[in-house]
Amino acid sequence: MPNIKSYLNNNSITSSGSVRADDDLKSMFVGTVMRKIKSRTWKKHRYFRLQEDCMTIWYKSKKAANAHSTFSVGDVEAVREGHQSEVLLSIADEFPPDRCFTLVFRGRRGNLDLVAESAGEAQSWIKGIRKLIDNLENMGQREKLDQWICDWFKKADKNRDGQMNFKEVRDLLKMMNVDMNEHHALRLFTMADKSQSGTLEDDEFVLFYKMLTQREDVLRVFQEYSGNGQKLTLQDLKDFLREEQLHEDGIQQYALKLIERYEPSDTARMLQAMTFDGFLMYLTSPEGSIFNPSMVELYQDMTQPLCHYFISSSHNTYLLEDQIRGHSSVEGYIRALKRGCRCVEVDCWDGPNGEPIVYHGHTFTSKIFFKDVVTVLGNYAFKASQYPVILSIENHCSVEQQKLMAQHLTQILGDKLLKSPLDGKILISLPSPEDLKGKILLKGKKIGGLEDGMNGVVDDPLMGEVSDEEETAEIDDDHHRNDSIRHRVKKSKQHLSKELSDCVVYCKSVHFSGFKHSQIHSKFYEISSFTESKARKHIREAAEFVLHNVRQLSRVYPSGLRTDSSNFNPQDMWNAGCQIVALNFQTAGVEMDQNDGLFSQNGHCGYILKPAFMRKIDERFDPENPQNDGYKPLSLSIQVISGQQLPKVNMKEGSIIDPLVRVEIHGVPLDQAKQETRYIDNNGFNPVWYDTLQFTIHVPELALVRFVVEDYDKTSKNDFVGQFTLPFTCIQPGYRHIHLLSKDGTSITPSSLFVNVRITNVN
């Protein structure tokens, strides 16, 4: 535990004294006046300063008397130098790039665009914030907890005297989501006040915190395996790992590694033993997490054909808000690509001065240039993953502007753009993600087939005609109105430039005419797109759909009626083997939690290998009736033991949450299930349940498990507190912590759940 006074004076970041001597951070402590930019016309001066905790940046208007804002360095994902945002690009003629920078926040929060008074000041902030971010990312669990304790101390120490009286302690408990009667609070306060001064300072506050956060639930497990109740011998620890955590191979080496990594006591380490503090550190570490660490890394075979993978995919990627009036931005592409998305979408229309533009056609959404999207794609496509990116083009442009699109793609992307079959050969199936590493594939209409291009056969060297089967036709289907218009849209022909057509290799967009037709006539490089409603109709023939998706790619996208950018349930589409299930990444909710959960494995690379029974032509997997030859259902038992430091959802003074935990199974229809614990009155700080929830999992390979914490409300809808979603196959059995995420999918340290998971065969 930290020494509060020295921690507040020096901070964990500065314990070596290096920060006080760091010129960049020194100038941030002093503060700087910079311009905050929102548009070409909105440019306001703000005074920015780094707070003493080295974690908080404070800023205020020169005019406003007391009004100010703050944000945490922990919320900043990256710092971009120069004109690297649309806002800063719009004022590039006014301010040079060496004075400009952008703070990019985690989740869905908007960027902060700033202009410093000089290049030197800009560099101080750019380098300083990057140092603070690096330091945070390198912090261990213990340091993060130290930081968290000190943050609370500072919040509660209202008069800033480095001491805490009983009133401040009572206020602190409410802030921390603890409802404790005054008598018990006073008893803890008095026990911690060793100096009997009537205030807590330094180590006394740490003692108070330790009494407050005593983990009786973990202590109970520790003492069950400890011979003397004080430590776990190497044999004790091995017994625990074998019997509870179900470790099998190399258990001696693993136990020694855990002691070396997590045991804080030098004496215990020398004795090859683990104290309670070390045991708790292990259980709250990635190795004690419910998510198997070996599956966080890249672990799957990446040499199968592209159609054998689920592919992380975004719909109308350029939109940051709704589908009617929302803001279009290249930022949508940056955010999606950095999250590991591997299929992004552009809607292209004729723009002014011959330049194609991207926006949601026939709506009031704002417009961006196609060439800017391509530039961002070139810069960000392979930052999160080296595996291929598919650029799905919905093309509404004239032939002239299509030629310019092809030119932009070729010139800006260069060798990254795949323009011909690999090794100049026509294969009989799609290449693999491994084969296509570092490549961008265009998905769109193509004149003729792949074979024609290889044989030099093209009917018209300038342009070709293709049926217009784009999303506009599908949207009309969703509206179920005006049949004559719908018919006309479907029959219309679109002129396609040869230059743009030649950029399409392995993802030729074609109309879907039924499973029988597809089986006889379809080529492996052809891909069909379905609205969610069309896909659901085809799911009635689920086994046929699964088989279709063994041979070629399918893309499913949200209905045109979802003008609010809501999402459909992607699980239904994955159950049918659909690879490219495009979601509105800008909209938080259970659907994006499922998407994030599925793609959180395999190195976050955006490709997940489908189960073996969805990759074989001779298998007849039917998600509606999954009891096939290899059918082996499993029993999942989850004992929800406790919660730790759950965040407040209602900031009203005195408001404390009544938490409950719901466990949801998302999978084939037989597996869809949810169960809840009871709710705990007025305790978000350390609620204890010991409630056991039981599930039967019929198709484990397709199941996702979602843990949701809610604030119970008997008169209205429960409030969301936090969640964590992971594939069933990535679960580590035993005593595990679940580190909760916010609605945006960002970490809410140190909020967690403690559970005991058991997975057994169903007899």
PDB file of N, CA and C in Angstrom, residues 242-286:
ATOM      1  N   ARG A 242      -4.360 -27.124  -9.005  1.00  0.00           N
ATOM      2  CA  ARG A 242      -4.839 -28.370  -9.618  1.00  0.00           C
ATOM      3  C   ARG A 242      -6.331 -28.577  -9.357  1.00  0.00           C
ATOM      4  N   GLU A 243      -6.758 -28.397  -8.105  1.00  0.00           N
ATOM      5  CA  GLU A 243      -8.130 -28.740  -7.724  1.00  0.00           C
ATOM      6  C   GLU A 243      -9.150 -27.667  -8.082  1.00  0.00           C
ATOM      7  N   GLU A 244      -8.760 -26.395  -7.940  1.00  0.00           N
ATOM      8  CA  GLU A 244      -9.725 -25.308  -8.178  1.00  0.00           C
ATOM      9  C   GLU A 244      -9.580 -24.683  -9.565  1.00  0.00           C
ATOM     10  N   GLN A 245      -8.317 -24.423  -9.979  1.00  0.00           N
ATOM     11  CA  GLN A 245      -8.093 -23.727 -11.255  1.00  0.00           C
ATOM     12  C   GLN A 245      -7.948 -24.704 -12.415  1.00  0.00           C
ATOM     13  N   LEU A 246      -7.933 -26.000 -12.095  1.00  0.00           N
ATOM     14  CA  LEU A 246      -7.869 -27.087 -13.088  1.00  0.00           C
ATOM     15  C   LEU A 246      -6.649 -26.997 -14.006  1.00  0.00           C
ATOM     16  N   HIS A 247      -5.521 -26.550 -13.455  1.00  0.00           N
ATOM     17  CA  HIS A 247      -4.257 -26.595 -14.197  1.00  0.00           C
ATOM     18  C   HIS A 247      -3.731 -28.010 -14.153  1.00  0.00           C
ATOM     19  N   GLU A 248      -3.111 -28.430 -15.251  1.00  0.00           N
ATOM     20  CA  GLU A 248      -2.623 -29.804 -15.310  1.00  0.00           C
ATOM     21  C   GLU A 248      -1.124 -29.874 -15.597  1.00  0.00           C
ATOM     22  N   ASP A 249      -0.709 -29.391 -16.766  1.00  0.00           N
ATOM     23  CA  ASP A 249       0.684 -29.568 -17.184  1.00  0.00           C
ATOM     24  C   ASP A 249       1.604 -28.549 -16.523  1.00  0.00           C
ATOM     25  N   GLY A 250       2.820 -28.998 -16.188  1.00  0.00           N
ATOM     26  CA  GLY A 250       3.869 -28.104 -15.676  1.00  0.00           C
ATOM     27  C   GLY A 250       3.436 -27.308 -14.463  1.00  0.00           C
ATOM     28  N   ILE A 251       2.706 -27.953 -13.561  1.00  0.00           N
ATOM     29  CA  ILE A 251       2.100 -27.216 -12.443  1.00  0.00           C
ATOM     30  C   ILE A 251       3.145 -26.674 -11.462  1.00  0.00           C
ATOM     31  N   GLN A 252       4.252 -27.404 -11.281  1.00  0.00           N
ATOM     32  CA  GLN A 252       5.312 -26.945 -10.364  1.00  0.00           C
ATOM     33  C   GLN A 252       5.918 -25.644 -10.888  1.00  0.00           C
ATOM     34  N   GLN A 253       6.274 -25.634 -12.192  1.00  0.00           N
ATOM     35  CA  GLN A 253       6.885 -24.438 -12.795  1.00  0.00           C
ATOM     36  C   GLN A 253       5.909 -23.256 -12.759  1.00  0.00           C
ATOM     37  N   TYR A 254       4.635 -23.566 -13.008  1.00  0.00           N
ATOM     38  CA  TYR A 254       3.633 -22.493 -13.024  1.00  0.00           C
ATOM     39  C   TYR A 254       3.469 -21.882 -11.632  1.00  0.00           C
ATOM     40  N   ALA A 255       3.429 -22.723 -10.606  1.00  0.00           N
ATOM     41  CA  ALA A 255       3.285 -22.228  -9.226  1.00  0.00           C
ATOM     42  C   ALA A 255       4.480 -21.357  -8.852  1.00  0.00           C
ATOM     43  N   LEU A 256       5.688 -21.798  -9.217  1.00  0.00           N
ATOM     44  CA  LEU A 256       6.902 -21.005  -8.923  1.00  0.00           C
ATOM     45  C   LEU A 256       6.879 -19.664  -9.662  1.00  0.00           C
ATOM     46  N   LYS A 257       6.380 -19.693 -10.897  1.00  0.00           N
ATOM     47  CA  LYS A 257       6.288 -18.451 -11.689  1.00  0.00           C
ATOM     48  C   LYS A 257       5.328 -17.461 -11.019  1.00  0.00           C
ATOM     49  N   LEU A 258       4.199 -17.964 -10.513  1.00  0.00           N
ATOM     50  CA  LEU A 258       3.225 -17.090  -9.843  1.00  0.00           C
ATOM     51  C   LEU A 258       3.822 -16.468  -8.582  1.00  0.00           C
ATOM     52  N   ILE A 259       4.572 -17.264  -7.803  1.00  0.00           N
ATOM     53  CA  ILE A 259       5.202 -16.737  -6.585  1.00  0.00           C
ATOM     54  C   ILE A 259       6.201 -15.644  -6.962  1.00  0.00           C
ATOM     55  N   GLU A 260       7.004 -15.913  -7.978  1.00  0.00           N
ATOM     56  CA  GLU A 260       8.028 -14.953  -8.407  1.00  0.00           C
ATOM     57  C   GLU A 260       7.385 -13.656  -8.905  1.00  0.00           C
ATOM     58  N   ARG A 261       6.262 -13.799  -9.599  1.00  0.00           N
ATOM     59  CA  ARG A 261       5.629 -12.638 -10.236  1.00  0.00           C
ATOM     60  C   ARG A 261       4.773 -11.813  -9.279  1.00  0.00           C
ATOM     61  N   TYR A 262       4.068 -12.468  -8.349  1.00  0.00           N
ATOM     62  CA  TYR A 262       3.053 -11.745  -7.573  1.00  0.00           C
ATOM     63  C   TYR A 262       3.321 -11.645  -6.066  1.00  0.00           C
ATOM     64  N   GLU A 263       4.260 -12.408  -5.543  1.00  0.00           N
ATOM     65  CA  GLU A 263       4.487 -12.380  -4.092  1.00  0.00           C
ATOM     66  C   GLU A 263       5.337 -11.163  -3.696  1.00  0.00           C
ATOM     67  N   PRO A 264       4.775 -10.235  -2.879  1.00  0.00           N
ATOM     68  CA  PRO A 264       5.521  -9.019  -2.522  1.00  0.00           C
ATOM     69  C   PRO A 264       6.590  -9.240  -1.441  1.00  0.00           C
ATOM     70  N   SER A 265       6.467 -10.297  -0.658  1.00  0.00           N
ATOM     71  CA  SER A 265       7.395 -10.518   0.465  1.00  0.00           C
ATOM     72  C   SER A 265       8.643 -11.268  -0.006  1.00  0.00           C
ATOM     73  N   ASP A 266       9.809 -10.649   0.189  1.00  0.00           N
ATOM     74  CA  ASP A 266      11.074 -11.293  -0.189  1.00  0.00           C
ATOM     75  C   ASP A 266      11.248 -12.606   0.569  1.00  0.00           C
ATOM     76  N   THR A 267      10.891 -12.590   1.862  1.00  0.00           N
ATOM     77  CA  THR A 267      11.047 -13.781   2.705  1.00  0.00           C
ATOM     78  C   THR A 267      10.208 -14.936   2.157  1.00  0.00           C
ATOM     79  N   ALA A 268       8.934 -14.637   1.850  1.00  0.00           N
ATOM     80  CA  ALA A 268       8.044 -15.688   1.325  1.00  0.00           C
ATOM     81  C   ALA A 268       8.572 -16.220  -0.006  1.00  0.00           C
ATOM     82  N   ARG A 269       9.084 -15.331  -0.849  1.00  0.00           N
ATOM     83  CA  ARG A 269       9.621 -15.773  -2.145  1.00  0.00           C
ATOM     84  C   ARG A 269      10.795 -16.729  -1.936  1.00  0.00           C
ATOM     85  N   MET A 270      11.680 -16.392  -0.976  1.00  0.00           N
ATOM     86  CA  MET A 270      12.830 -17.252  -0.682  1.00  0.00           C
ATOM     87  C   MET A 270      12.372 -18.637  -0.203  1.00  0.00           C
ATOM     88  N   LEU A 271      11.252 -18.654   0.528  1.00  0.00           N
ATOM     89  CA  LEU A 271      10.715 -19.926   1.052  1.00  0.00           C
ATOM     90  C   LEU A 271       9.829 -20.644   0.028  1.00  0.00           C
ATOM     91  N   GLN A 272       9.720 -20.056  -1.178  1.00  0.00           N
ATOM     92  CA  GLN A 272       8.829 -20.580  -2.230  1.00  0.00           C
ATOM     93  C   GLN A 272       7.404 -20.730  -1.690  1.00  0.00           C
ATOM     94  N   ALA A 273       6.947 -19.637  -1.051  1.00  0.00           N
ATOM     95  CA  ALA A 273       5.597 -19.626  -0.470  1.00  0.00           C
ATOM     96  C   ALA A 273       4.864 -18.375  -0.932  1.00  0.00           C
ATOM     97  N   MET A 274       3.557 -18.333  -0.677  1.00  0.00           N
ATOM     98  CA  MET A 274       2.743 -17.183  -1.099  1.00  0.00           C
ATOM     99  C   MET A 274       1.886 -16.718   0.068  1.00  0.00           C
ATOM    100  N   THR A 275       1.993 -15.418   0.394  1.00  0.00           N
ATOM    101  CA  THR A 275       1.166 -14.827   1.453  1.00  0.00           C
ATOM    102  C   THR A 275      -0.193 -14.461   0.881  1.00  0.00           C
ATOM    103  N   PHE A 276      -1.095 -14.027   1.754  1.00  0.00           N
ATOM    104  CA  PHE A 276      -2.432 -13.630   1.293  1.00  0.00           C
ATOM    105  C   PHE A 276      -2.346 -12.480   0.285  1.00  0.00           C
ATOM    106  N   ASP A 277      -1.452 -11.488   0.532  1.00  0.00           N
ATOM    107  CA  ASP A 277      -1.311 -10.360  -0.405  1.00  0.00           C
ATOM    108  C   ASP A 277      -0.908 -10.850  -1.791  1.00  0.00           C
ATOM    109  N   GLY A 278       0.017 -11.798  -1.843  1.00  0.00           N
ATOM    110  CA  GLY A 278       0.446 -12.352  -3.133  1.00  0.00           C
ATOM    111  C   GLY A 278      -0.668 -13.119  -3.817  1.00  0.00           C
ATOM    112  N   PHE A 279      -1.435 -13.858  -3.021  1.00  0.00           N
ATOM    113  CA  PHE A 279      -2.564 -14.645  -3.536  1.00  0.00           C
ATOM    114  C   PHE A 279      -3.612 -13.716  -4.159  1.00  0.00           C
ATOM    115  N   LEU A 280      -3.889 -12.612  -3.471  1.00  0.00           N
ATOM    116  CA  LEU A 280      -4.863 -11.636  -3.979  1.00  0.00           C
ATOM    117  C   LEU A 280      -4.337 -10.971  -5.254  1.00  0.00           C
ATOM    118  N   MET A 281      -3.048 -10.654  -5.275  1.00  0.00           N
ATOM    119  CA  MET A 281      -2.451 -10.049  -6.471  1.00  0.00           C
ATOM    120  C   MET A 281      -2.576 -10.998  -7.672  1.00  0.00           C
ATOM    121  N   TYR A 282      -2.328 -12.290  -7.440  1.00  0.00           N
ATOM    122  CA  TYR A 282      -2.460 -13.278  -8.517  1.00  0.00           C
ATOM    123  C   TYR A 282      -3.900 -13.330  -9.026  1.00  0.00           C
ATOM    124  N   LEU A 283      -4.866 -13.390  -8.089  1.00  0.00           N
ATOM    125  CA  LEU A 283      -6.262 -13.538  -8.504  1.00  0.00           C
ATOM    126  C   LEU A 283      -6.809 -12.309  -9.226  1.00  0.00           C
ATOM    127  N   THR A 284      -6.196 -11.129  -9.001  1.00  0.00           N
ATOM    128  CA  THR A 284      -6.676  -9.920  -9.698  1.00  0.00           C
ATOM    129  C   THR A 284      -5.851  -9.623 -10.953  1.00  0.00           C
ATOM    130  N   SER A 285      -4.861 -10.469 -11.254  1.00  0.00           N
ATOM    131  CA  SER A 285      -3.983 -10.267 -12.418  1.00  0.00           C
ATOM    132  C   SER A 285      -4.608 -10.887 -13.668  1.00  0.00           C
ATOM    133  N   PRO A 286      -4.001 -10.665 -14.859  1.00  0.00           N
ATOM    134  CA  PRO A 286      -4.504 -11.325 -16.071  1.00  0.00           C
ATOM    135  C   PRO A 286      -4.533 -12.850 -15.938  1.00  0.00           C
TER     136      PRO A 286
END
